[in-house]
Short mmCIF file of C-alpha atoms in Angstrom, two decimals:
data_model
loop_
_atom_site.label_atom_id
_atom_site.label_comp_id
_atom_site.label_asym_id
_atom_site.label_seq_id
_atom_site.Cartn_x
_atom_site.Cartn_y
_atom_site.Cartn_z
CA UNK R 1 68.43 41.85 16.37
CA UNK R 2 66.25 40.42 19.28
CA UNK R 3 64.01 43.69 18.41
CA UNK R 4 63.65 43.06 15.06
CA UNK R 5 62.56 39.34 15.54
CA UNK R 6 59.96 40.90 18.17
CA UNK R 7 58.67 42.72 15.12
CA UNK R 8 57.91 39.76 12.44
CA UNK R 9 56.56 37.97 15.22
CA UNK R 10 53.95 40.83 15.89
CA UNK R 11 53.52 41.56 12.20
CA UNK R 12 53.57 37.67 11.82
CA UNK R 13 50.59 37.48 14.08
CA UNK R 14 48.73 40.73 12.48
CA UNK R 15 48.96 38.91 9.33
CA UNK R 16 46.79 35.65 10.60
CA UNK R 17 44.28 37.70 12.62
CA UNK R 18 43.76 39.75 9.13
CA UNK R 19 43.49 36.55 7.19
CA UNK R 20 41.15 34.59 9.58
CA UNK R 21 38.75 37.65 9.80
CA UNK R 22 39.08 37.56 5.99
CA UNK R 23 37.91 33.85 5.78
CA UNK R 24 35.32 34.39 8.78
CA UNK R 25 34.08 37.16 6.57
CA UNK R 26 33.65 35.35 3.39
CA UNK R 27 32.09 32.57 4.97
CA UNK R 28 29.76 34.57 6.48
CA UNK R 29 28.83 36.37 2.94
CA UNK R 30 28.57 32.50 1.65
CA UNK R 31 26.04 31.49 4.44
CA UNK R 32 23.89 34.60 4.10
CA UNK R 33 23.77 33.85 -0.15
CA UNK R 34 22.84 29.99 0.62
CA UNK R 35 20.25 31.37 2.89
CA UNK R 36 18.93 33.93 0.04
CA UNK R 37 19.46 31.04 -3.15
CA UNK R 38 17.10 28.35 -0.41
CA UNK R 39 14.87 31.02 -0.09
CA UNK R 40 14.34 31.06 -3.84
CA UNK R 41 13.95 27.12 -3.64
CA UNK R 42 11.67 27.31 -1.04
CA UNK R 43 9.38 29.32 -2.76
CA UNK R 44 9.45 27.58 -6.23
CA UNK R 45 8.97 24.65 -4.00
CA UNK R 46 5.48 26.11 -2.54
CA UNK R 47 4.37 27.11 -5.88
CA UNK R 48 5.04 23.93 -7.21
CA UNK R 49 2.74 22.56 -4.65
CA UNK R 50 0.08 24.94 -4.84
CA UNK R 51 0.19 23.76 -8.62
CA UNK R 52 0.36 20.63 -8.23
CA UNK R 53 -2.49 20.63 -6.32
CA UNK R 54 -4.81 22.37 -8.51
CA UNK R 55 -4.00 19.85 -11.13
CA UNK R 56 -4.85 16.62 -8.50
CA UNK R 57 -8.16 19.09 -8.29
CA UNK R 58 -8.76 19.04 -11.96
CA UNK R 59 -8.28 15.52 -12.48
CA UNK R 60 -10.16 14.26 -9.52
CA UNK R 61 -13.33 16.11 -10.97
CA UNK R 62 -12.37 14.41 -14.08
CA UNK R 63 -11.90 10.64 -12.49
CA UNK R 64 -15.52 10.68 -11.06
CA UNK R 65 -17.82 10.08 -13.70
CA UNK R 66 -15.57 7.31 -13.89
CA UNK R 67 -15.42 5.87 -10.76
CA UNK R 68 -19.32 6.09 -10.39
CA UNK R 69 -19.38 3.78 -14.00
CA UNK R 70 -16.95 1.57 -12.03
CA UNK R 71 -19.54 1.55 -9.11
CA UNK R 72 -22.44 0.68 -10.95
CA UNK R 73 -20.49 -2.30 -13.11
CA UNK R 74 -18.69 -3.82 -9.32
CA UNK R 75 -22.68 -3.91 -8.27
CA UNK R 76 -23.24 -6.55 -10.66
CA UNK R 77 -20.63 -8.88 -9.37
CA UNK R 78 -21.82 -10.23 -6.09
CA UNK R 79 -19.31 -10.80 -2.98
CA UNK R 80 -17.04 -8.19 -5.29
CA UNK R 81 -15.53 -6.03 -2.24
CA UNK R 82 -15.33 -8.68 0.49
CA UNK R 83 -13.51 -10.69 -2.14
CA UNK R 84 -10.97 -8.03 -3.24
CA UNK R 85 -10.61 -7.31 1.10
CA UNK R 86 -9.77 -10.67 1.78
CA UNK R 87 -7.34 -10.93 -1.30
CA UNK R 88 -5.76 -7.58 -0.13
CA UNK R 89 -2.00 -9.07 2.42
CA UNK R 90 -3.24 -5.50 5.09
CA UNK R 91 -6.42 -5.59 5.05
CA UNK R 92 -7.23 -8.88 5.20
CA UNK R 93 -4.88 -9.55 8.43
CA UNK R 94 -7.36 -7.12 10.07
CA UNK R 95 -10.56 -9.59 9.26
CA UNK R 96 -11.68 -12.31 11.23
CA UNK R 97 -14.61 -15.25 10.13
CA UNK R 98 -17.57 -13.11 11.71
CA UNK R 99 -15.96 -9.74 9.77
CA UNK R 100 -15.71 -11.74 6.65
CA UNK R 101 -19.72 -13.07 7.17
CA UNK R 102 -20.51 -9.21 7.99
CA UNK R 103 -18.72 -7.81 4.84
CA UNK R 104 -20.83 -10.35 2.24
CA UNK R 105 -23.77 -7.84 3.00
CA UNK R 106 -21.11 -4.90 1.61
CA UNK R 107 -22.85 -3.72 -1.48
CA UNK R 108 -20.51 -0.36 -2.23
CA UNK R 109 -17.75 1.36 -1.29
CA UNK R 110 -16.46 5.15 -1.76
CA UNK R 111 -13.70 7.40 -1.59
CA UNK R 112 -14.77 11.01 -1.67
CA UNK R 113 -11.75 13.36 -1.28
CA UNK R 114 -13.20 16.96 -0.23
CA UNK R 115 -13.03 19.38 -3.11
CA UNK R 116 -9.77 21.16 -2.10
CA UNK R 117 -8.34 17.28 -1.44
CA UNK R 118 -5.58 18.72 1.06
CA UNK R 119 -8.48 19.01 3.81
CA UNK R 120 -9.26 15.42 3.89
CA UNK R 121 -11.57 12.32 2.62
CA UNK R 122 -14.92 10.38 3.69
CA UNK R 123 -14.62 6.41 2.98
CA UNK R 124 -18.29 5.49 2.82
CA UNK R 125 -19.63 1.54 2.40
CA UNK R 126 -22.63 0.58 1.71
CA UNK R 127 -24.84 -2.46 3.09
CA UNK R 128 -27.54 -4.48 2.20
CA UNK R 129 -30.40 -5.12 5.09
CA UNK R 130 -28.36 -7.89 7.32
CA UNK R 131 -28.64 -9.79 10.27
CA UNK R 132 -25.69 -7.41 12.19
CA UNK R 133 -26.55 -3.74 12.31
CA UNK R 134 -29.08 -1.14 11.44
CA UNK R 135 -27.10 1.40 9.20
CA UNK R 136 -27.62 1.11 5.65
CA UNK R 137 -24.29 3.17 5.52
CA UNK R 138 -21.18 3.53 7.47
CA UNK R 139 -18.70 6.16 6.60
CA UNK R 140 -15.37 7.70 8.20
CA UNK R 141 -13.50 10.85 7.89
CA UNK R 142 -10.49 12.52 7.91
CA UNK R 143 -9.87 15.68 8.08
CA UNK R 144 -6.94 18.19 8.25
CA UNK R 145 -7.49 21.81 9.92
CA UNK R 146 -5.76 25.08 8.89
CA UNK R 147 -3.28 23.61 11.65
CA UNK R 148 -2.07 20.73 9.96
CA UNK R 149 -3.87 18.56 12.90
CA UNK R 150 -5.71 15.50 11.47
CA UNK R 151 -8.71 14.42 13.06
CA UNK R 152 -11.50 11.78 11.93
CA UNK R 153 -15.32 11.03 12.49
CA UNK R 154 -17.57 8.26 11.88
CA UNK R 155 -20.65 6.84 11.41
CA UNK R 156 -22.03 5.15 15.23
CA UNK R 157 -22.71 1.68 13.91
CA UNK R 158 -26.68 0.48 15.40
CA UNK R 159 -25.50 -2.78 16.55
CA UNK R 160 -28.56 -5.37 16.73
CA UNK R 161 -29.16 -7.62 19.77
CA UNK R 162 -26.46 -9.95 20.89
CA UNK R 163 -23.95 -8.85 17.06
CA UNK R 164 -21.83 -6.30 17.99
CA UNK R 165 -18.60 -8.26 16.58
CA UNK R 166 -16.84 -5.42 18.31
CA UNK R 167 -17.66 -6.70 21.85
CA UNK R 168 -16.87 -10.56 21.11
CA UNK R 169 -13.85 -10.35 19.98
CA UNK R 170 -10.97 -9.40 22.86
CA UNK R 171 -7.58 -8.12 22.31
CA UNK R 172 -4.99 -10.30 21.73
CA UNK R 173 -1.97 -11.48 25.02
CA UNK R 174 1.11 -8.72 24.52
CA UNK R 175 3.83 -10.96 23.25
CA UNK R 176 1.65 -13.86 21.22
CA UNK R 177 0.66 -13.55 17.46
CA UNK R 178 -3.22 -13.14 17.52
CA UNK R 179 -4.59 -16.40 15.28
CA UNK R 180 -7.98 -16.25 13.36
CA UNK R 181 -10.67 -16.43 16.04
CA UNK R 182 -9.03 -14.00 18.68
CA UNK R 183 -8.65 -11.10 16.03
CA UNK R 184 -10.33 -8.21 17.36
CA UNK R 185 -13.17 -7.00 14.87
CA UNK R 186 -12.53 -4.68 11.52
CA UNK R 187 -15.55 -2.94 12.61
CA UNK R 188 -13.89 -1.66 15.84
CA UNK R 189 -11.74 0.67 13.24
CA UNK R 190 -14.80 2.53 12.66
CA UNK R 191 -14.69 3.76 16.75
CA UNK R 192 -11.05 4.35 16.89
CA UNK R 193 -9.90 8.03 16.61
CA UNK R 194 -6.81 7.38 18.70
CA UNK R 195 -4.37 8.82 15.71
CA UNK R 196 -5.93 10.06 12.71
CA UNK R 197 -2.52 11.27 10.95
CA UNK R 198 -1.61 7.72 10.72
CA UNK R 199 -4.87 5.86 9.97
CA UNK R 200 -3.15 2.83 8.11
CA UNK R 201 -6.47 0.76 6.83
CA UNK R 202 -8.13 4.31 6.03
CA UNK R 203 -4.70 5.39 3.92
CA UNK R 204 -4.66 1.62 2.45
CA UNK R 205 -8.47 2.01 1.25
CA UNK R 206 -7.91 5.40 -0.05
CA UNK R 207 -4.31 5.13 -1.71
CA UNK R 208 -4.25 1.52 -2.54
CA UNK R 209 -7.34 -0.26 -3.18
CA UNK R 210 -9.68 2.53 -4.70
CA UNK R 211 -7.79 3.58 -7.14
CA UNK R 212 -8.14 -0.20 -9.03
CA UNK R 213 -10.12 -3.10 -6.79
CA UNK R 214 -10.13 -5.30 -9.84
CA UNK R 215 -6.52 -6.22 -8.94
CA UNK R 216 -7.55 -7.72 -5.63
CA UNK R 217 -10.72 -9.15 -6.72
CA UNK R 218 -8.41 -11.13 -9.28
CA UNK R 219 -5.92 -11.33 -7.08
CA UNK R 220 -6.78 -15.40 -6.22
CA UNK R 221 -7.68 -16.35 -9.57
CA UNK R 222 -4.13 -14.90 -10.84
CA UNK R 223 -2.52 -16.85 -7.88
CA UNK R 224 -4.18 -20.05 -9.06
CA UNK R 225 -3.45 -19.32 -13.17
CA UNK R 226 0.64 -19.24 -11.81
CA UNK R 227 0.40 -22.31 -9.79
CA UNK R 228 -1.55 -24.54 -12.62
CA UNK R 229 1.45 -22.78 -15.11
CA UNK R 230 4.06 -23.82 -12.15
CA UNK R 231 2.41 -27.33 -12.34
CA UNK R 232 2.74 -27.56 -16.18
CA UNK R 233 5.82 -26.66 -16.13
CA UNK R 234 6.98 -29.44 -13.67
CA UNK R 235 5.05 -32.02 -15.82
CA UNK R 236 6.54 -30.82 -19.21
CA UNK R 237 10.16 -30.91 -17.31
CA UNK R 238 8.84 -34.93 -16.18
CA UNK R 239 8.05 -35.80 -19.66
CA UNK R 240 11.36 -34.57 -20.54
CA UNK R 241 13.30 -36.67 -18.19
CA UNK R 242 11.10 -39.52 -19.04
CA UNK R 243 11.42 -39.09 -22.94
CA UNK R 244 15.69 -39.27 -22.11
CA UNK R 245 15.69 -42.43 -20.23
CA UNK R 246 13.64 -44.01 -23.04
CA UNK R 247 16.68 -42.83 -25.31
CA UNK R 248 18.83 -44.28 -23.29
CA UNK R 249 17.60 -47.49 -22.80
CA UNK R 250 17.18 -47.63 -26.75
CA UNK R 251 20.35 -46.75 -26.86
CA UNK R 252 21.21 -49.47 -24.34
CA UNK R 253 19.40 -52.49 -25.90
CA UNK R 254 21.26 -51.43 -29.51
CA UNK R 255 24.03 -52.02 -28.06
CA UNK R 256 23.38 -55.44 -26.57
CA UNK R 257 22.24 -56.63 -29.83
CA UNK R 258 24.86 -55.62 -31.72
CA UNK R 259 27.37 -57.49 -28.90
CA UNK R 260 25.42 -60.53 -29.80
CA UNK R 261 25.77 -59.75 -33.48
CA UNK R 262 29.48 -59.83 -32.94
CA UNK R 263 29.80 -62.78 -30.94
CA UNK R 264 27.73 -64.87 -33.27
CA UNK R 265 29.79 -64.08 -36.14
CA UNK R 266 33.25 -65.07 -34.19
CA UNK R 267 31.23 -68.47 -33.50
CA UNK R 268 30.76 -69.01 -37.20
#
């Protein structure tokens, strides 16, 4: 007996070694299929891309006749970038008084993506003759080698005598919110290639306010339309109240006369 229970326990034992290869097996067979069905995704997912991108190509050919129509119409309007700058919550925490002066002088400004758009973009503005700097036109770009490394250039501005807005304006204390006058100068992003992969104002230019500046040009106007509405509102909601305590009080002095109405009659 104590040889045959030696027995099922072997054979006992065979049996789970045989099943866990089995299941080691299969799962194996499962990860190598995931790994050939991702494969497939992974390429659908690069061709996607590649057409995806020759579409954004198509269409941004398409979009400039546009945009310079746009160009030539915001020319008209004086003040028309500086005002859609200030109006914009990012940019606009980025500007101080002297910035704000500077920019009244900014005639045009322009996105160019390069023609295969994955490389990079130029953000070029334009300037009438002013009392700050020499260029005409300052412009800063970003671009992305074969690498995947970003990088950026820029224009050197020609700061005149005694206005380089860079220089009088000093960083802010570590630890204290910077207030108006301290702000350091928007004009200082132009020299500042620290980290081109995350260029916020150059990314909020390009993604946010080129594609429609008329939003932030109207932006205060719009602000003001709500709070006159807001205000309306509040007065309608006062004539209201006013136009139910009038009721009441009619309602009050009926009833007073008709109390004297009775008590006159009990006299008689």
């Amino acid at each position: 007996m104590a040889t045959q229970a030696k027995v099922s326990k072997t054979e006992t034992k065979n049996n789970h070694e045989t099943n866990d290869e089995a299941a080691d097996k299969e799962q194996q067979e499962a990860i190598e299929q995931i790994d050939e069905v991702q494969n497939e995704i992974d390429r659908l997912n690069e061709q996607a891309s590649e057409e995806i991108l020759k579409v954004e190509q198509k269409y941004n050919k398409l979009r400039q006749p546009h945009f310079s129509a746009r160009s030539e119409l915001i020319a008209k309007i004086p003040n028309f970038w500086v005002t859609a700058f200030v109006n914009h919550p990012q940019v606009s925490a980025l500007l101080n008084e002297e910035d704000e002066e500077a920019l009244q002088f900014l005639t045009k400004v322009e996105v160019q993506e390069f023609e295969d758009i994955k490389s990079g973009y130029r953000i070029k503005f334009s300037f009438d003759k002013n009392p700050y700097f020499e260029n005409e036109i300052l412009s800063k770009e970003f671009h992305l080698n074969d690498t995947g490394e970003p990088s950026s250039k820029s224009t050197t501005i020609k700061w005149k005598d005694g206005k380089d807005l860079t220089k009088k304006s000093g960083p802010s204390s570590k630890g204290r919110k910077r207030n108006h006058e301290e702000q350091e100068s928007f004009f200082g992003w132009f020299a500042d290639h620290g980290d081109a992969g995350t260029d916020e104002l150059g990314e909020v230019i390009k993604d946010d306010i080129w594609p429609n500046p008329l939003q932030y040009y109207l932006a205060s106007e719009m602000e003001e339309e709500g709070g006159d509405a807001e205000e309306d509102d509040l007065d309608d909601e006062g004539g209201d109240d006013d136009d139910e305590e009038e009721d009441v009080e009619g309602e009050e002095e009926g009833e007073g006369e008709e109390e004297e109405d009775d008590d006159e009659e009990d006299d008689a």
